[in-house]
CSV table of C-alpha atoms in Angstrom, one decimal:
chain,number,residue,atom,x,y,z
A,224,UNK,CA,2.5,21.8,-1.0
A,225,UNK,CA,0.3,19.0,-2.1
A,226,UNK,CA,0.1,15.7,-0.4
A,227,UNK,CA,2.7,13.9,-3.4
A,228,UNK,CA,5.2,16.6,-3.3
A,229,UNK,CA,5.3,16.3,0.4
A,230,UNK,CA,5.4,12.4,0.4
A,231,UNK,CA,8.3,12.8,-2.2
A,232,UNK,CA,10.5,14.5,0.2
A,233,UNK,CA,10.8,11.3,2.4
A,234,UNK,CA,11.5,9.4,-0.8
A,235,UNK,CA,14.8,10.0,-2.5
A,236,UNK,CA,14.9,6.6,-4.2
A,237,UNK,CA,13.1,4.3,-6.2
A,238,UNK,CA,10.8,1.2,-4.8
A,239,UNK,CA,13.2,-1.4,-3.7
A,240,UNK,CA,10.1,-4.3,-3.4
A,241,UNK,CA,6.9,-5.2,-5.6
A,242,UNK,CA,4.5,-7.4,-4.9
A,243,UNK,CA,1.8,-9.0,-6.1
A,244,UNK,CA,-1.7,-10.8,-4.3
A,245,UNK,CA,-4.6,-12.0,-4.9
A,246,UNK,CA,-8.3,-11.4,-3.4
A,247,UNK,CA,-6.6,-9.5,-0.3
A,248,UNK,CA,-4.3,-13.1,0.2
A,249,UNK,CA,-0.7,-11.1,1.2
A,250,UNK,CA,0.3,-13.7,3.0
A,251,UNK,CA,1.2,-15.6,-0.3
A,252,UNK,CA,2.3,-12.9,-1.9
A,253,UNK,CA,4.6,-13.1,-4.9
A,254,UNK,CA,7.5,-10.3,-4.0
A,255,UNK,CA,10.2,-9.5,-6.3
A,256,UNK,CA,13.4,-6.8,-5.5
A,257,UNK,CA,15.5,-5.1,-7.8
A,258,UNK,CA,18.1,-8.0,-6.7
A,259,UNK,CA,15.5,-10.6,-8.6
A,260,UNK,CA,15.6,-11.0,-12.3
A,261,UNK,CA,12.6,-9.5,-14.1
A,262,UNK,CA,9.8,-12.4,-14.7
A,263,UNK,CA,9.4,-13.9,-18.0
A,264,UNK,CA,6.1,-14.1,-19.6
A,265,UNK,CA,6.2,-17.2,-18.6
A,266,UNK,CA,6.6,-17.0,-15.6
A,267,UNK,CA,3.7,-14.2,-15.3
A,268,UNK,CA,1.7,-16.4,-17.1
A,269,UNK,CA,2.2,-18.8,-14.5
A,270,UNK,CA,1.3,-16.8,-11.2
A,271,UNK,CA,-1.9,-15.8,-13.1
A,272,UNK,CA,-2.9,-19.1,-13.6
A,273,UNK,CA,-2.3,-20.7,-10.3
A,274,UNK,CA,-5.4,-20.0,-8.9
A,275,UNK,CA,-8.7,-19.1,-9.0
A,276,UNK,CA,-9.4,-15.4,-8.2
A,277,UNK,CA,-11.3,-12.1,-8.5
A,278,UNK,CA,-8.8,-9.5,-8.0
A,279,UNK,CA,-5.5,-8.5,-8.6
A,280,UNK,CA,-2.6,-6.4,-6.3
A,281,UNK,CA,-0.2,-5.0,-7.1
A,282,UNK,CA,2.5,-2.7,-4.5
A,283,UNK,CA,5.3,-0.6,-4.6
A,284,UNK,CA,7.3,0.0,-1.0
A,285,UNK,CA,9.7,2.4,-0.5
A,286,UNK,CA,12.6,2.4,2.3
A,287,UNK,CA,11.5,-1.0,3.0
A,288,UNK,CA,14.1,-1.4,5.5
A,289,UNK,CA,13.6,2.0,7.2
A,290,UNK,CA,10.6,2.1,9.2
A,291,UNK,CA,10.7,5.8,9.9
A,292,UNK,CA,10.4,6.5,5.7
A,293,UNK,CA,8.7,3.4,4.5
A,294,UNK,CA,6.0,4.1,2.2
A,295,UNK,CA,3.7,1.5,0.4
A,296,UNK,CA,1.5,2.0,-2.6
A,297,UNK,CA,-1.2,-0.1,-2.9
A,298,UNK,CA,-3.5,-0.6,-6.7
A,299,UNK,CA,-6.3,-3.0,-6.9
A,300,UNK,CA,-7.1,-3.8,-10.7
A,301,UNK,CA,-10.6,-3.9,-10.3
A,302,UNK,CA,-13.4,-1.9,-12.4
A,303,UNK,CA,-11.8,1.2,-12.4
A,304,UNK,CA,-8.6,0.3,-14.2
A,305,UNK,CA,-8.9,1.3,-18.2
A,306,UNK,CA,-6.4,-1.8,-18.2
A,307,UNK,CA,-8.2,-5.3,-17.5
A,308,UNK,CA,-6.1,-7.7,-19.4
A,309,UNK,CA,-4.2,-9.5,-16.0
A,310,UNK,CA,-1.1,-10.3,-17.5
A,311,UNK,CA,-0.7,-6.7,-19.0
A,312,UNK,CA,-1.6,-5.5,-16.1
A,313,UNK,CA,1.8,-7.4,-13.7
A,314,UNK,CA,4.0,-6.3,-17.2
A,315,UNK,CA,3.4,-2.6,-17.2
A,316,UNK,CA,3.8,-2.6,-13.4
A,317,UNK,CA,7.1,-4.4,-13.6
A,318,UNK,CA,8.0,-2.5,-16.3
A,319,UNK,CA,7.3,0.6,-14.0
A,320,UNK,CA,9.7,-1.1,-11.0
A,321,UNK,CA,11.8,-2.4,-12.6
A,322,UNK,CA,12.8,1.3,-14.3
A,323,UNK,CA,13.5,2.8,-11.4
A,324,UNK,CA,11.6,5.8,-11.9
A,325,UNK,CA,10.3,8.1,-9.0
A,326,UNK,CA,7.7,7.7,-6.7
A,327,UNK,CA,5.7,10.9,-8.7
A,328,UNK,CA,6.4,9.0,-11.5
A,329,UNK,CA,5.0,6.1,-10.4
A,330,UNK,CA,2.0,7.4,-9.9
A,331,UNK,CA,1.8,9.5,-13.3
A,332,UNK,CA,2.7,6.0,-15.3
A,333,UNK,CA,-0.2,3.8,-13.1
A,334,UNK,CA,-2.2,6.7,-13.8
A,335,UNK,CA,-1.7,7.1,-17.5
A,336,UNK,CA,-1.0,3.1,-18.3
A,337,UNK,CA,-3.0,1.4,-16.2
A,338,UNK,CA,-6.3,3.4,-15.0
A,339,UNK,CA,-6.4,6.0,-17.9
A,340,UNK,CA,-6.7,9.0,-16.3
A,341,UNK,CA,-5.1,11.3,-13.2
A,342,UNK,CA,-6.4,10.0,-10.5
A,343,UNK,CA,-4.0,8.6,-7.6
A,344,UNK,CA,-4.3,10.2,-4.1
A,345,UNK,CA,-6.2,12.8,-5.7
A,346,UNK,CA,-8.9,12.3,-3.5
A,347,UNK,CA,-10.2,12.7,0.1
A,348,UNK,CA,-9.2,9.6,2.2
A,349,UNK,CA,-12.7,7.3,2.5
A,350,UNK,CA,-11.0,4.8,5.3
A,351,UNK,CA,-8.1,4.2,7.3
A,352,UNK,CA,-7.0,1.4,8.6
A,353,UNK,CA,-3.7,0.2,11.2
A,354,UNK,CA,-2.3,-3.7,10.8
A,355,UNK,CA,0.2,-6.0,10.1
A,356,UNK,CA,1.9,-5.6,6.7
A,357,UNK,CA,0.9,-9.0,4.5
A,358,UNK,CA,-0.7,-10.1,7.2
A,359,UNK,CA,-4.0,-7.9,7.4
A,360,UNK,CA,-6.3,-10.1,7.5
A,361,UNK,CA,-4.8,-13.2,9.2
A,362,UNK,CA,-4.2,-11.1,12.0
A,363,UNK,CA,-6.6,-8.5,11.2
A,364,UNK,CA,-6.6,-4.5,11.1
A,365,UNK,CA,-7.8,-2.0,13.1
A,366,UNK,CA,-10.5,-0.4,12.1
A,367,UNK,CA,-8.6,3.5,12.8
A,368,UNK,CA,-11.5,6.0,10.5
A,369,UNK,CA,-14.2,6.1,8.7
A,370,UNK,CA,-15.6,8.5,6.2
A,371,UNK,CA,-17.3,11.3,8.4
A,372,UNK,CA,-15.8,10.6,11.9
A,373,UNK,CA,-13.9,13.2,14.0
A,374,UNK,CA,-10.0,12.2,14.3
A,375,UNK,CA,-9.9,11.9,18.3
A,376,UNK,CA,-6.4,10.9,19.9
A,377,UNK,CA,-7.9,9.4,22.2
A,378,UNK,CA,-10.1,7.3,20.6
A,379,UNK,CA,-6.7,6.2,18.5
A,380,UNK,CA,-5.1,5.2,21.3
A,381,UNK,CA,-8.4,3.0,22.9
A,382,UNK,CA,-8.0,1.4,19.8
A,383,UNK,CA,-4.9,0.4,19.2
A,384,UNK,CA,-4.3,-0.6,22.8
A,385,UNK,CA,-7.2,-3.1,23.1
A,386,UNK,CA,-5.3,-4.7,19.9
A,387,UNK,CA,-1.9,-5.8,21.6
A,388,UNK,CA,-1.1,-8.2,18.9
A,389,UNK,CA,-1.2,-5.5,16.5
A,390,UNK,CA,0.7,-2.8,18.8
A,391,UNK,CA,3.9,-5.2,19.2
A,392,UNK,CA,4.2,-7.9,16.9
A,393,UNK,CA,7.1,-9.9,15.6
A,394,UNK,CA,5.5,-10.9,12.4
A,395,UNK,CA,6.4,-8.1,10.7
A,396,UNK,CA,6.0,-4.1,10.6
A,397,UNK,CA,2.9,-2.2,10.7
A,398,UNK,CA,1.4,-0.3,8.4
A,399,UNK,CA,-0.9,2.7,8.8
A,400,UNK,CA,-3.4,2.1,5.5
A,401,UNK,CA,-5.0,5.2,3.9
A,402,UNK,CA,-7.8,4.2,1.9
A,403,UNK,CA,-9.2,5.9,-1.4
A,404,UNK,CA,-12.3,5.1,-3.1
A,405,UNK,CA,-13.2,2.8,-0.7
A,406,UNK,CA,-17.0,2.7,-1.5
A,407,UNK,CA,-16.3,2.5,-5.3
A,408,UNK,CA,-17.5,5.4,-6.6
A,409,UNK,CA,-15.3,7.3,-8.0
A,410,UNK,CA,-14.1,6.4,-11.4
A,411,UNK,CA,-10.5,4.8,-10.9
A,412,UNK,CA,-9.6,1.9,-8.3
A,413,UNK,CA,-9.2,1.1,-4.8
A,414,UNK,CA,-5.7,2.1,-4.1
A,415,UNK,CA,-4.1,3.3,-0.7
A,416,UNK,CA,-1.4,4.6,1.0
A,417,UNK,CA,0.6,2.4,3.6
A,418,UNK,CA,3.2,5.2,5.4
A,419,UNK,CA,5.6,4.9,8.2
A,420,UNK,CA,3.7,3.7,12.0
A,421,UNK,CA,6.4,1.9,13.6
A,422,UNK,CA,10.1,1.2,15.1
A,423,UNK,CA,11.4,-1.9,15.5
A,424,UNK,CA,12.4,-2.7,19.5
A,425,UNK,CA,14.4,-6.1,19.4
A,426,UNK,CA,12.4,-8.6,17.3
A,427,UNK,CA,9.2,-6.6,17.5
A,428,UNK,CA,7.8,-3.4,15.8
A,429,UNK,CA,6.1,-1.8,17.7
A,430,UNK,CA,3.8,1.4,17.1
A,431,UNK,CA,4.4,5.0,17.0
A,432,UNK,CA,1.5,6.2,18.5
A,433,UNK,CA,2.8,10.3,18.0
A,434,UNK,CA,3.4,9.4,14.3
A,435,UNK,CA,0.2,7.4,13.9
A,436,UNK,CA,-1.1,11.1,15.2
A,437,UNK,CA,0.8,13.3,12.8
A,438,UNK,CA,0.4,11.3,9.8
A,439,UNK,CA,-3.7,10.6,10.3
A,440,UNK,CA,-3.5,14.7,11.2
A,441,UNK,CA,-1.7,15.5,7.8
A,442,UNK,CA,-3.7,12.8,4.9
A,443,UNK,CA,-7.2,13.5,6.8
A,444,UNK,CA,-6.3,17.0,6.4
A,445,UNK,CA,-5.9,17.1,2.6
């Protein structure tokens, strides 16, 4: 079984959240649900125009209020995406959300519509990396793997316990960030796969160390 048709099993419905940042900047992130009305042009014309930036977002999460199944896909439309026009770009991926396809299907439309080719999680993992969803960088991730390292328990577990404010925080869940074509150079985009890392324990989530195990075990493996 390959590592989409496996994924797919744990996801029985279509992305309930999308969101949108720019340069890395989640914690301003413009999130939309299936509850919200689709945006105008307009209005994407708007969020485009904001701001200055380099580098646009996009992601799709899954289960979003289940932590044991919550899945996030992330796509950065950088170099690699056949599709560079920004406000084409949020339209087809709205489009995409707010269709309601599947999560294979998600990935088969990015790929065709927006990079060009297959391409998504086709490829070894380059990174991986455990933090704070939408707040990765204010709080800042752990750095979990790199590209050639042995996956060591232990050396998980060092990690993520000299980062207590990563372990339990109340700021929101945690995401355990698979990272592909990290380095750039493979011909698509920097895209990765956030998957279920935590449980919530009164306001906090807090980190499943076993699951951060199995899950590293299973996407390293592929």
């Amino acid at each position: 079984m390959t590592l989409i048709q496996n994924i797919s099993q744990s996801i029985k419905v279509p992305a309930g959240v999308i969101q949108f940042a720019k340069d890395g900047k989640y914690e301003e992130a413009w999130i939309l649900s299936l509850k919200d009305d689709k945006p105008t042009m307009q209005e994407i014309k708007q969020y485009i125009e904001l701001d200055d930036y380099e580098k646009l977002i996009v992601e799709y999460i899954w289960n979003q209020d289940v932590d044991e199944k919550r899945y996030v896909l992330t796509v950065i439309q950088d170099e690699g995406c056949q599709e560079q026009n920004r406000a084409q770009f949020i339209t087809k991926c709205l489009n995409i959300f707010y269709e309601q396809v599947s999560f294979t299907k998600v990935l088969t439309r990015i790929d065709q519509e927006i990079i060009g080719h297959e391409f998504l999680l086709k490829q070894p993992v380059q990174r991986v990396r455990l933090g704070v969803f939408n707040h990765w960088f204010s709080v800042g991730p752990i750095e979990m793997w790199d590209s050639g390292d042995e996956f060591d328990e232990k050396s998980v577990t060092t990690k993520i316990k000299a980062r207590p404010e990563v372990e339990r925080s109340k700021l929101n869940y945690q995401g355990l960030a698979f990272i592909y074509n990290f380095d750039g150079s493979l011909p698509g985009p920097y895209h990765v796969l956030k998957t279920p890392t935590c449980h919530q324990d009164g306001d906090e989530w807090v980190v499943d160390i076993p699951l951060i195990y199995k899950n590293m075990r299973q996407l390293l493996e592929e």
